[in-house]
Every structure is written in C-alpha cells, then in structure tokens.
mmCIF file of C-alpha atoms in Angstrom:
data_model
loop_
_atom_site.group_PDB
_atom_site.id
_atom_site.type_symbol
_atom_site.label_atom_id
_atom_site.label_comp_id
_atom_site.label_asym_id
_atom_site.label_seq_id
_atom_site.Cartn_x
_atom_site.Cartn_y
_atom_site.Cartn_z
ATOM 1 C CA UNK A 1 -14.721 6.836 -0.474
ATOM 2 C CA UNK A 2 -15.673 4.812 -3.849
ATOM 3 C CA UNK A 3 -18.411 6.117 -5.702
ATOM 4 C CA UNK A 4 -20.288 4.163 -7.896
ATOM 5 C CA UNK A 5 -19.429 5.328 -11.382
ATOM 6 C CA UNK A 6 -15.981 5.184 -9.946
ATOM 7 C CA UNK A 7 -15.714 1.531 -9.347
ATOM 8 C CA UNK A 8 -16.851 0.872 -12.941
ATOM 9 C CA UNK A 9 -13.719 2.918 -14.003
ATOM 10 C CA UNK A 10 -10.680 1.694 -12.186
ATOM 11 C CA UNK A 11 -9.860 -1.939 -11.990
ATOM 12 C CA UNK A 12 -6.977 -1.426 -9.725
ATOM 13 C CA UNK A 13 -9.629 -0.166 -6.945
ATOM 14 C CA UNK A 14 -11.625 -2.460 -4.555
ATOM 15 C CA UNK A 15 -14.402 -0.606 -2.486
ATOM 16 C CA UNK A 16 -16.621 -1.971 0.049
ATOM 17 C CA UNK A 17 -20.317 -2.068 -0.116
ATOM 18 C CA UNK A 18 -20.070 0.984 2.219
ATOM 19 C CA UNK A 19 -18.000 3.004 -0.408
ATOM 20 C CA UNK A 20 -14.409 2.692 1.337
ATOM 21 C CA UNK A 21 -11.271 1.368 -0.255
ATOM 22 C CA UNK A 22 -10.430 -1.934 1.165
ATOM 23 C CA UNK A 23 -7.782 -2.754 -1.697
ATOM 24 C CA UNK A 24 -5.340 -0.894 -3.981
ATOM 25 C CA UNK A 25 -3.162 -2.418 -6.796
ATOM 26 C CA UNK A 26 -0.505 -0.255 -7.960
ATOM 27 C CA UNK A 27 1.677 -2.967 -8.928
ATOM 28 C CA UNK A 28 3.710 -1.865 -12.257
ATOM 29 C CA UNK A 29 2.534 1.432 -12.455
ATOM 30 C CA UNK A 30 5.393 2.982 -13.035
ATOM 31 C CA UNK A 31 5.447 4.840 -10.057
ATOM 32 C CA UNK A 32 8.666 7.365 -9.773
ATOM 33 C CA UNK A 33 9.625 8.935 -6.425
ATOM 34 C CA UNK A 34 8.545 8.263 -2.973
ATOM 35 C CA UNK A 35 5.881 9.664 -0.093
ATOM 36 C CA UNK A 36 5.996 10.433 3.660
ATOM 37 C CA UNK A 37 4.111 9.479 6.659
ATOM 38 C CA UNK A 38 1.865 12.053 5.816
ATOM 39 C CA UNK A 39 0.553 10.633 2.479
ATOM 40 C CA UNK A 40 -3.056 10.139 2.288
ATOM 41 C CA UNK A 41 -2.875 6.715 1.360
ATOM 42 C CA UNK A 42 -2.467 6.174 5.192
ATOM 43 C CA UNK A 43 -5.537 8.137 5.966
ATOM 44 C CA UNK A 44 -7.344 5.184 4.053
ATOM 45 C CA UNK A 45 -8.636 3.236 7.396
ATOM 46 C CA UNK A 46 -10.125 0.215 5.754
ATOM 47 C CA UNK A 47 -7.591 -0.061 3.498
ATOM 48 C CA UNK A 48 -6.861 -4.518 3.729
ATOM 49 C CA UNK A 49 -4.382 -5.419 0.292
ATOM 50 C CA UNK A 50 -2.044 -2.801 -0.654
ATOM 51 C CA UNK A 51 0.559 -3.740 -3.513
ATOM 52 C CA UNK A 52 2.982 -1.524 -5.076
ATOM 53 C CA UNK A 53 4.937 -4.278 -6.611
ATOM 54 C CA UNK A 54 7.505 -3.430 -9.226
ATOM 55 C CA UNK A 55 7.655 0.512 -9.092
ATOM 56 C CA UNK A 56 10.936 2.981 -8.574
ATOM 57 C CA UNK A 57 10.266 4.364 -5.421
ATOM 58 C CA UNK A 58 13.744 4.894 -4.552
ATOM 59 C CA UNK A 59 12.987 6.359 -1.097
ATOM 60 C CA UNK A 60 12.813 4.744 2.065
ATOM 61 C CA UNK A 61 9.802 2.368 3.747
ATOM 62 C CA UNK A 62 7.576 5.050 5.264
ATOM 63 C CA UNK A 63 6.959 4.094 8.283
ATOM 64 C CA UNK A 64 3.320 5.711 8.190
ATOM 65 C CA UNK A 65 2.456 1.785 7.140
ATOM 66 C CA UNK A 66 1.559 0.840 10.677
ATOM 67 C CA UNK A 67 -0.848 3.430 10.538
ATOM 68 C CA UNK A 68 -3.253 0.826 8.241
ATOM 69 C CA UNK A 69 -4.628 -1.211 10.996
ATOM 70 C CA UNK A 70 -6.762 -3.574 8.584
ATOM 71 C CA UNK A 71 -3.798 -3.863 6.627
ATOM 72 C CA UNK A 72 -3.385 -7.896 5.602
ATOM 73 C CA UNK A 73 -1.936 -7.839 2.487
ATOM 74 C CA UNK A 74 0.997 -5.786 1.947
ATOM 75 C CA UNK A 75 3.854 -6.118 -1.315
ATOM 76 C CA UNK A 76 6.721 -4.166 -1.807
ATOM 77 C CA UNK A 77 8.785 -6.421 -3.965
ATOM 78 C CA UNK A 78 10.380 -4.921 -6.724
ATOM 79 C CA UNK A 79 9.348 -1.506 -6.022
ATOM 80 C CA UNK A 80 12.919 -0.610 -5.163
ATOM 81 C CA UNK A 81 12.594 0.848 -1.769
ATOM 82 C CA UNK A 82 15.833 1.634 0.039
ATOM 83 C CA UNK A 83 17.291 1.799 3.243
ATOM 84 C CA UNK A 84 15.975 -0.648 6.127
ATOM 85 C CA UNK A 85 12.523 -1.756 7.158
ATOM 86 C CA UNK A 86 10.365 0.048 9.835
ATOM 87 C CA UNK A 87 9.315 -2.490 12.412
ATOM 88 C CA UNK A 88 6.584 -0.387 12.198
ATOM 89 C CA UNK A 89 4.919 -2.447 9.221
ATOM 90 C CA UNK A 90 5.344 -5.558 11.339
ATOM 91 C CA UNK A 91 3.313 -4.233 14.853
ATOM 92 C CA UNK A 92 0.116 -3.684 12.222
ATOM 93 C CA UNK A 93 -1.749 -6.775 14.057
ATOM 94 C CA UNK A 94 -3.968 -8.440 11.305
ATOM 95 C CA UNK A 95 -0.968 -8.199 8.666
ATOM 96 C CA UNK A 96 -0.963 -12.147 7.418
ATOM 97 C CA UNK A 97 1.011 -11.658 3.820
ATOM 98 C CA UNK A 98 3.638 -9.613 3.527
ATOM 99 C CA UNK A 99 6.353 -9.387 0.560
ATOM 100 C CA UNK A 100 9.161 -7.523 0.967
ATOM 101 C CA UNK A 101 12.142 -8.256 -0.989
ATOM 102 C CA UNK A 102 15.820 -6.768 -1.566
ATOM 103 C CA UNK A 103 17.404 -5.573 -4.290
ATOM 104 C CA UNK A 104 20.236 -7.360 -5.918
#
C-alpha cells in the first residue's frame, strides 16, 4: 500500500484513493536480471498498467503474470525477455493492451 508522503515521491507509482498500487512504470529503468513467480510484484492485487519497457531482463516471461487479475495494461517491449510466452499472461480476463515484442 501507497502512503501519502510516498505518492509525492515517486512518479513512476499510481495508488488508489484506498492506498493500493493500481499502476507501475518501470519502463527504462535499467533493470538487470530477472524474477520468479514468486516476486512480490504479483502479490500486488490491484495492480491495472504494468510496463517494464526497455530493461535487460534476460530471463524468461514469468508466468506468475496471470496471477494480476486487474491487469489491463501490460508492456514488455524492449525489455529483452527470452524464451517463449506463457499463455498464462493471455487467460488474465480484463487484459485489453498488451505489448510484447521480439528481439531482432
């Protein structure tokens, strides 16, 4: 949960008016490595836009995804993911956008 001194800290963080994170942006953050099902960025249950655009994952598409069931936004472009997709991410029912795009 956001609190409110938080919010007026981190522009990359959405909260509700209830305190829980509804969207991250970790587009271009420079992010190195990659995380399991059992991350706690899956434990965030409101969680609705998610982008980790343009990072160097260089793991595999957790499948742990699906377990974001307000999930509408999702973008992994760029972020250099490898291996194949988890149909996973696509049974997550209110998913709308979703940007996933190969390497070349």
């Amino acid at each position: 949960m956001c609190g409110r001194n938080l919010l007026r800290q981190l522009e990359w963080l959405t909260c509700d008016n209830d305190g829980y994170v509804i969207s991250l942006d970790l587009s271009e953050e420079s992010i190195h490595g990659g995380f399991d099902d059992s991350t706690r960025l899956f434990s965030l249950q409101y969680l609705q836009k998610l982008n980790l655009t343009a990072n160097n994952f260089n793991s595999s598409i957790p499948s742990g995804f699906s377990k974001l069931e307000n999930l509408t936004y999702l973008n992994l472009s760029d972020a250099r993911f490898v291996g194949q997709i988890p149909i996973e991410i696509f049974q997550v029912k209110g998913l709308v956008t979703t940007g996933i795009r190969a390497e070349t």
